[in-house]
Tab-separated table of C-alpha atoms and ligand atoms in Angstrom:
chain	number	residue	atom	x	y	z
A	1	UNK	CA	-23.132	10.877	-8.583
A	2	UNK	CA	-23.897	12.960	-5.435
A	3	UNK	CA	-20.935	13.808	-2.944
A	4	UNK	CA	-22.434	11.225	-0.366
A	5	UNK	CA	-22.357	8.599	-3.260
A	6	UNK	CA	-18.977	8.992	-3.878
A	7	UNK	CA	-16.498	5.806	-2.939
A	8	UNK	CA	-14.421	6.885	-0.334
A	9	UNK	CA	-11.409	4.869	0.091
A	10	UNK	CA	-8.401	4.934	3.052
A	11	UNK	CA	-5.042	4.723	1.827
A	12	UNK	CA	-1.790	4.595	4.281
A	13	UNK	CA	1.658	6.204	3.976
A	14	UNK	CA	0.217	8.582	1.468
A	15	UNK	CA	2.327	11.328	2.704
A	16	UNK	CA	4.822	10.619	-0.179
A	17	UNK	CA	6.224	8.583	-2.667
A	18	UNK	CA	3.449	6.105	-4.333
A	19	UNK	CA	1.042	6.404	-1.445
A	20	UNK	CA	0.615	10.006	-2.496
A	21	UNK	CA	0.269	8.843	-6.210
A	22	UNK	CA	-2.312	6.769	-5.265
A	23	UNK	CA	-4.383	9.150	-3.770
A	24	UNK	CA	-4.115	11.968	-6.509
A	25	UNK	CA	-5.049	8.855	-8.575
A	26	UNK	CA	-8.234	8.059	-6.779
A	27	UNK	CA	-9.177	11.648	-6.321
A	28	UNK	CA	-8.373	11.721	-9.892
A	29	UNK	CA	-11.065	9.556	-10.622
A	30	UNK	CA	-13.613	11.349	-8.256
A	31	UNK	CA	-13.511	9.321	-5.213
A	32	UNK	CA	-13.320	10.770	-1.620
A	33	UNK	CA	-9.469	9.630	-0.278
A	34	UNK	CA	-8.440	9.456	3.579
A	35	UNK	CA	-4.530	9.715	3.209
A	36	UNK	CA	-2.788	8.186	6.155
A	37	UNK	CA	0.186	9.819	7.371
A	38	UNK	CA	2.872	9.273	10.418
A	39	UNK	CA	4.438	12.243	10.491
A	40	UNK	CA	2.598	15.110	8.250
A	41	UNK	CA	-0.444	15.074	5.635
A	42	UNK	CA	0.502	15.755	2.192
A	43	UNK	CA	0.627	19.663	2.024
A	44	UNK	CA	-0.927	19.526	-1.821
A	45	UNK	CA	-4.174	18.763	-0.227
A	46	UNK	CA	-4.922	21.538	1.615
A	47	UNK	CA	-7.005	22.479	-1.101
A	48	UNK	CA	-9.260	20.009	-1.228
A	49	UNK	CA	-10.814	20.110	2.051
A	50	UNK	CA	-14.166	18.135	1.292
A	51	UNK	CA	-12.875	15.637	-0.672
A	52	UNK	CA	-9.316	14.386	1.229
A	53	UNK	CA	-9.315	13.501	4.834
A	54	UNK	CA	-5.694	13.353	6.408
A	55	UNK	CA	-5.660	10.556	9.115
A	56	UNK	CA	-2.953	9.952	11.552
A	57	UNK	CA	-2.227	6.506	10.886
A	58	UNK	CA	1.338	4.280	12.575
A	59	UNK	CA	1.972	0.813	10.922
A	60	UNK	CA	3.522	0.566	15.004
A	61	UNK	CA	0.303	1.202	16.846
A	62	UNK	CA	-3.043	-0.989	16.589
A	63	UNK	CA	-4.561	2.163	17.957
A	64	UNK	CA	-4.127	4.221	15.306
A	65	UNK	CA	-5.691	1.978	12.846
A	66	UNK	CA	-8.363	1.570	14.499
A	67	UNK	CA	-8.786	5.567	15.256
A	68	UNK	CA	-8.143	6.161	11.416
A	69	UNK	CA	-11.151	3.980	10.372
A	70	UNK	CA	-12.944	6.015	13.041
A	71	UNK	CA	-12.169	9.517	11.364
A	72	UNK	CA	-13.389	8.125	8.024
A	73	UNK	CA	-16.400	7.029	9.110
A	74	UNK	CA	-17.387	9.790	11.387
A	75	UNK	CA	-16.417	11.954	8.606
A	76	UNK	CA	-18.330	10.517	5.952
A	77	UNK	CA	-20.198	7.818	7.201
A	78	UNK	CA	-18.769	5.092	5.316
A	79	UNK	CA	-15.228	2.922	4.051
A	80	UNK	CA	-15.228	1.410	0.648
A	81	UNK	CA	-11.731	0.527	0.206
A	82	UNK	CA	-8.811	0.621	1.917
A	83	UNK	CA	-4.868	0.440	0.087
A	84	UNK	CA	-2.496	-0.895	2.919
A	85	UNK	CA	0.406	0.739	0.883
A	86	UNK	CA	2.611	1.955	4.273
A	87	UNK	CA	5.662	0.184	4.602
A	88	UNK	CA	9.244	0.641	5.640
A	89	UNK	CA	12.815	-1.217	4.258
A	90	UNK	CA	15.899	-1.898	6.238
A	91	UNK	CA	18.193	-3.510	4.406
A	92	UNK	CA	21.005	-6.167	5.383
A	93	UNK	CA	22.606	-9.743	5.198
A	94	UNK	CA	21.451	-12.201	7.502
A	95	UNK	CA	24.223	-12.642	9.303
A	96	UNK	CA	25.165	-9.074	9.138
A	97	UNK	CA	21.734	-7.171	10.993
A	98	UNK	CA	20.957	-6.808	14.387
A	99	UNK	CA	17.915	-9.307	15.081
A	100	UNK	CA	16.103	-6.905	16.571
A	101	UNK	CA	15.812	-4.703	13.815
A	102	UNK	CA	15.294	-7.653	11.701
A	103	UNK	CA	12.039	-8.392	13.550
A	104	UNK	CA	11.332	-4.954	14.077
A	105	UNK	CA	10.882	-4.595	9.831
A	106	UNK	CA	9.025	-7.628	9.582
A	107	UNK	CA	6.524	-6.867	12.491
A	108	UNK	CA	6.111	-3.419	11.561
A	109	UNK	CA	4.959	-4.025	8.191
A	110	UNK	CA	3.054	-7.397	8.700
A	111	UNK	CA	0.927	-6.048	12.075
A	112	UNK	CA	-0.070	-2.369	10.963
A	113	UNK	CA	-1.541	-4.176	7.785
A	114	UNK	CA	-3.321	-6.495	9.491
A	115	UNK	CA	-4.765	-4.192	12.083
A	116	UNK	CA	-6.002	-1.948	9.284
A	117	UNK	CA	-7.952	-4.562	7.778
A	118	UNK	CA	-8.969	-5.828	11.057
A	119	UNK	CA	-10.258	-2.461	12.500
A	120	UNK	CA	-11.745	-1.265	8.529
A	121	UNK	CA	-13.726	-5.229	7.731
A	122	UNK	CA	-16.927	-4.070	10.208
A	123	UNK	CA	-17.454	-0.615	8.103
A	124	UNK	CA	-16.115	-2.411	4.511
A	125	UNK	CA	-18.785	-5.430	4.646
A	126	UNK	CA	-21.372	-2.346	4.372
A	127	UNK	CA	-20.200	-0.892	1.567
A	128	UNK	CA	-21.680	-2.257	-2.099
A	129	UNK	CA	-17.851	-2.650	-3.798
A	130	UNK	CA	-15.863	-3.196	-0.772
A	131	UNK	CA	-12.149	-4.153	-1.326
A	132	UNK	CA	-8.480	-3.928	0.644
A	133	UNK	CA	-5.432	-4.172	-1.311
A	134	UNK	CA	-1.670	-4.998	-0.031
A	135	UNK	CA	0.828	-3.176	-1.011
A	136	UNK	CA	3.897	-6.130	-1.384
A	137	UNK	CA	7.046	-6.333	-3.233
A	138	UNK	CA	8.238	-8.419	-5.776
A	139	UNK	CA	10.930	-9.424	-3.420
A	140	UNK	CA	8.939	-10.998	-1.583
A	141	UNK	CA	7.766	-13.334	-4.338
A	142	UNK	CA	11.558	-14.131	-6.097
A	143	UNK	CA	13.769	-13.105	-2.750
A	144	UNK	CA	16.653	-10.671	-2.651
A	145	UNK	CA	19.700	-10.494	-1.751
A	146	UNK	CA	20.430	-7.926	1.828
A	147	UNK	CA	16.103	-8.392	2.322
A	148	UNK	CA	15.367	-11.681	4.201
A	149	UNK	CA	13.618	-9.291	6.510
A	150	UNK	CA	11.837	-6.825	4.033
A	151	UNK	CA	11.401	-9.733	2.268
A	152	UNK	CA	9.644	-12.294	4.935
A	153	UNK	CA	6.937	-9.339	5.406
A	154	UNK	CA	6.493	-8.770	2.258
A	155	UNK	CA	6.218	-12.631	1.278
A	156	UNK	CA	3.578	-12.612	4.738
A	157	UNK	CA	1.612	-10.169	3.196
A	158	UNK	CA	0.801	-12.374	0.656
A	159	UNK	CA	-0.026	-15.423	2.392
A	160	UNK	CA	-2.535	-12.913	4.611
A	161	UNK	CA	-4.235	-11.366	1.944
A	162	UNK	CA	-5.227	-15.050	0.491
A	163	UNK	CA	-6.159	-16.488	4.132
A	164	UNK	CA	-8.270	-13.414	4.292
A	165	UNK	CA	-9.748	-13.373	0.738
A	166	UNK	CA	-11.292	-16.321	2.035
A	167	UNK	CA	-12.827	-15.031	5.020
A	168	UNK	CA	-14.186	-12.556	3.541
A	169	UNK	CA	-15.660	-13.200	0.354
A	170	UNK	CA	-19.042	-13.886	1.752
A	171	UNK	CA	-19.018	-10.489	3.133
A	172	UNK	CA	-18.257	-10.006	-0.703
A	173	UNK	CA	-15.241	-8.098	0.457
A	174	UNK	CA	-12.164	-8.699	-2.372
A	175	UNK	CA	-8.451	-8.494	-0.942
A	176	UNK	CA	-5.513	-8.585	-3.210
A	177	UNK	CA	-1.461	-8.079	-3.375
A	178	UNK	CA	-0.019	-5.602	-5.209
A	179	UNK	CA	3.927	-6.413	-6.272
A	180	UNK	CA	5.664	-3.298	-7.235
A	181	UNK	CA	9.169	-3.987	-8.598
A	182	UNK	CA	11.713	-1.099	-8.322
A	183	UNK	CA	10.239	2.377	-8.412
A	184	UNK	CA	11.672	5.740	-7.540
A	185	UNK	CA	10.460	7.140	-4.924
A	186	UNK	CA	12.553	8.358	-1.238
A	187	UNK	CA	12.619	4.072	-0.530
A	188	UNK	CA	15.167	3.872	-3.257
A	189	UNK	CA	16.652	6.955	-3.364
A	190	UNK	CA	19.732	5.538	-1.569
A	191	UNK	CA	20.103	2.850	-4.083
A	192	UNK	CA	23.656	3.289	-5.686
A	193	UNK	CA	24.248	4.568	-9.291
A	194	UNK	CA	25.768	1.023	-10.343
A	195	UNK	CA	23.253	-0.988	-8.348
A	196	UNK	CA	20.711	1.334	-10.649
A	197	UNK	CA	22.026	0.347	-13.592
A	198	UNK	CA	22.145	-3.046	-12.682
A	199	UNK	CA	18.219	-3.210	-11.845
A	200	UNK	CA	17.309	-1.516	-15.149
A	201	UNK	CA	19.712	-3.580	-16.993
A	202	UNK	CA	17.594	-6.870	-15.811
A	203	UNK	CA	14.499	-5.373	-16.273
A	204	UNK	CA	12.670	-6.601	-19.208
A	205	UNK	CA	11.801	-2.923	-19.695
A	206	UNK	CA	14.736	-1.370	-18.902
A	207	UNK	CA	14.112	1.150	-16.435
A	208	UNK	CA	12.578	2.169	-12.989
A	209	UNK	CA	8.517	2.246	-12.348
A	210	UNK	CA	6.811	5.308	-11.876
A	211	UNK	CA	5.214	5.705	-8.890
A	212	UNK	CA	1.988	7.283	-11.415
A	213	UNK	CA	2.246	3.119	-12.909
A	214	UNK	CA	2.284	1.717	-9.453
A	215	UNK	CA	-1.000	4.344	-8.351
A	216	UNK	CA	-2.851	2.803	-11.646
A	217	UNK	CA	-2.068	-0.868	-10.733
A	218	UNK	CA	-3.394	-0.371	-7.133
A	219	UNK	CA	-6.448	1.681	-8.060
A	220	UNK	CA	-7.090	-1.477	-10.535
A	221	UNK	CA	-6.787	-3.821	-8.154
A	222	UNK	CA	-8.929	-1.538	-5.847
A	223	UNK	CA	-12.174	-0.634	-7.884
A	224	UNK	CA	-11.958	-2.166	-11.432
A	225	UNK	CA	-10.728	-6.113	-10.557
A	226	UNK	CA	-14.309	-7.052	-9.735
A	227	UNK	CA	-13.598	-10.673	-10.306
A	228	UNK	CA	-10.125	-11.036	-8.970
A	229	UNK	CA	-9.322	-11.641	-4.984
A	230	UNK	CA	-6.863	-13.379	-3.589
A	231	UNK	CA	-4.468	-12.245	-6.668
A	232	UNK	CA	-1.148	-10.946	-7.008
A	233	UNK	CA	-0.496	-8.606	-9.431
A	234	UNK	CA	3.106	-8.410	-9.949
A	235	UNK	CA	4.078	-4.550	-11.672
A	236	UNK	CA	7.928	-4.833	-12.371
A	237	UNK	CA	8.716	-4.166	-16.036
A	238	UNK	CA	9.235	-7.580	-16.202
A	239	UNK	CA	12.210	-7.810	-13.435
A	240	UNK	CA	10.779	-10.778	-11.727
A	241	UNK	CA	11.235	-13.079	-15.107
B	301	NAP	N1	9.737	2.094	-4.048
B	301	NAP	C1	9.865	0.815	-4.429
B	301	NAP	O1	10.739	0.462	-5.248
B	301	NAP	C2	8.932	-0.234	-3.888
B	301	NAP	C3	8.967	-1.495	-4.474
B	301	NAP	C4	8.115	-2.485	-4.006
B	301	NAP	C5	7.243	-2.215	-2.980
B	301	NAP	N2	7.234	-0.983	-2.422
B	301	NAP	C6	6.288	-0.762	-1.317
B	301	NAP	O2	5.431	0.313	-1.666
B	301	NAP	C7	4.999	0.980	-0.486
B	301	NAP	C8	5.278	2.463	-0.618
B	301	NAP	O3	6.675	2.613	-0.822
B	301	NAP	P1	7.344	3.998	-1.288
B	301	NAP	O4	8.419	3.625	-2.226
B	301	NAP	O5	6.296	4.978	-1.683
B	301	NAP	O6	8.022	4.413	0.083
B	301	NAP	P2	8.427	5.852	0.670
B	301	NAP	O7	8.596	6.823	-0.434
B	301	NAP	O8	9.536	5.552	1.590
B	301	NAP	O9	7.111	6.249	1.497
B	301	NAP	C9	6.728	5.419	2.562
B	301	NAP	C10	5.376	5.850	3.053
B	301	NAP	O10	5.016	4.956	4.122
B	301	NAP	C11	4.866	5.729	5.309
B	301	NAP	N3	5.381	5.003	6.457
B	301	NAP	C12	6.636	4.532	6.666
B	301	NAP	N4	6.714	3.936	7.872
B	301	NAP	C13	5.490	4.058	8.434
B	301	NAP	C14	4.938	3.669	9.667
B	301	NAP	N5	5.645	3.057	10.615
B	301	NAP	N6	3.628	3.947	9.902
B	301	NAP	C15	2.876	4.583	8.971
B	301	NAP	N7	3.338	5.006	7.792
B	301	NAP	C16	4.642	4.740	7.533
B	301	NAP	C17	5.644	7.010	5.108
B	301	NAP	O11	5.107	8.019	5.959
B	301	NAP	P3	6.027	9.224	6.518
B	301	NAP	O12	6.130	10.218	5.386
B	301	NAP	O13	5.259	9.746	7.652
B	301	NAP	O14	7.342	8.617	6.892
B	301	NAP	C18	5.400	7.255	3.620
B	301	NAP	O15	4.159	7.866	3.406
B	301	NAP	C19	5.744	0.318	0.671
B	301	NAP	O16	4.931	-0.657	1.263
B	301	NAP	C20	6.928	-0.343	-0.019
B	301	NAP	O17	7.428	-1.429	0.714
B	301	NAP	C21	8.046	0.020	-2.846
């Protein structure tokens, strides 16, 4: 396959944690990967110049979706895929968070998804195996305890990727949800020792995901799930059952 052959494929909050795993397991595989960051590019690119892009890319501003899709392009003339894996978690009861951040989680994550696909659907439809996956949460399929807000855009995510599965499968554009369980990474770094426990103790497989397990799943969904959209693939060690 010739460099200008090569799938090239947008993934946000690749900065760290399994955004980043994602992308080393694209590039991995050969493909071309624009890593979105908010506040600085993974520094373990710099070596790869011609096949990583870093794009500026805030869940917070339409603009910068749009702008990100631009740099791919521009840079390489086309967008295969694109893994909406950015997200952020603020945690709380109900009764116990300020409603303002409660919205603020839920519009964060929900909008910069959806103005991602929004601003990357024109370029996708021209590629030959175009796809966009979601990066959810299991607790948005079962619920959670201190997440009704992580939770509702997480569960909104879902409900979005199958409205727009259906748009867009005569474009032949495939969109599905990816539902991580617990996986270490910085997101659950705060999570106490007991609480730890607890959540291996009720997984089926005893123990945290890595976020290499999580990259496979997505890239799955992404390039090798030819016949699946509209599908959530749940990747929990079981957790969920
Ligand atoms: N870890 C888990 O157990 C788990 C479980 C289920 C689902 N997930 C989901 O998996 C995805 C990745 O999670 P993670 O564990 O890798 O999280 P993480 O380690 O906290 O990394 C979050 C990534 O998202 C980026 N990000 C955060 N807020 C952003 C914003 N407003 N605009 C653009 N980028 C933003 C961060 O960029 P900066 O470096 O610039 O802050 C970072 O690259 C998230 O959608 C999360 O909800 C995680």
């Amino acid at each position: 396959m010739s460099r200008c052959d090569e799938r090239a494929v947008l993934v946000t909050g690749a900065s760290r944690g399994i955004g980043a795993g994602i992308a080393r397991e694209l590039l991995r595989r050969g493909r071309r990967v624009a890593g979105g960051y908010r506040t600085a590019p993974d520094p373990a690119w710099a070596g790869e110049p011609d096949r990583v892009l870093p794009v500026r890319y805030d869940l917070a501003d339409d603009a910068s979706a749009a702008a990100a899709v631009r740099d791919v392009t521009d840079a390489w003339g086309r967008l295969d895929g694109v893994i909406c894996n950015a997200g952020c978690w603020r945690g709380g009861r109900l009764t116990a968070m300020d409603p303002g951040e409660w919205w603020r989680v839920v519009e964060v994550n929900v909008r910069g998804s959806a103005a991602l696909a929004r601003a990357a659907l024109p370029a996708l439809a021209a590629s030959r195996q175009p796809s966009i996956v979601l990066v959810s949460s299991v607790v948005g399929l079962i619920g959670h305890a201190g997440d009704t807000a992580y939770a509702s855009a997480k569960a909104a995510l879902v409900g979005f990727a199958r409205s727009l599965a259906k748009e867009v499968a005569a474009d032949g554009v495939r969109v599905n949800v990816l539902a991580p369980g617990f996986v270490d990474t910085d997101m659950t770094a705060a999570v106490p020792v007991r609480s730890r426990q607890a959540i291996a103790d009720a997984t089926l497989l005893g123990r945290f995901g890595t976020v290499e397990e999580i990259a496979r799943a997505a890239t799955f969904l992404s390039e090798d799930a030819t016949f699946c959209t509209g599908t959530v693939l749940t990747a929990d060690g079981g957790w969920s059952l």
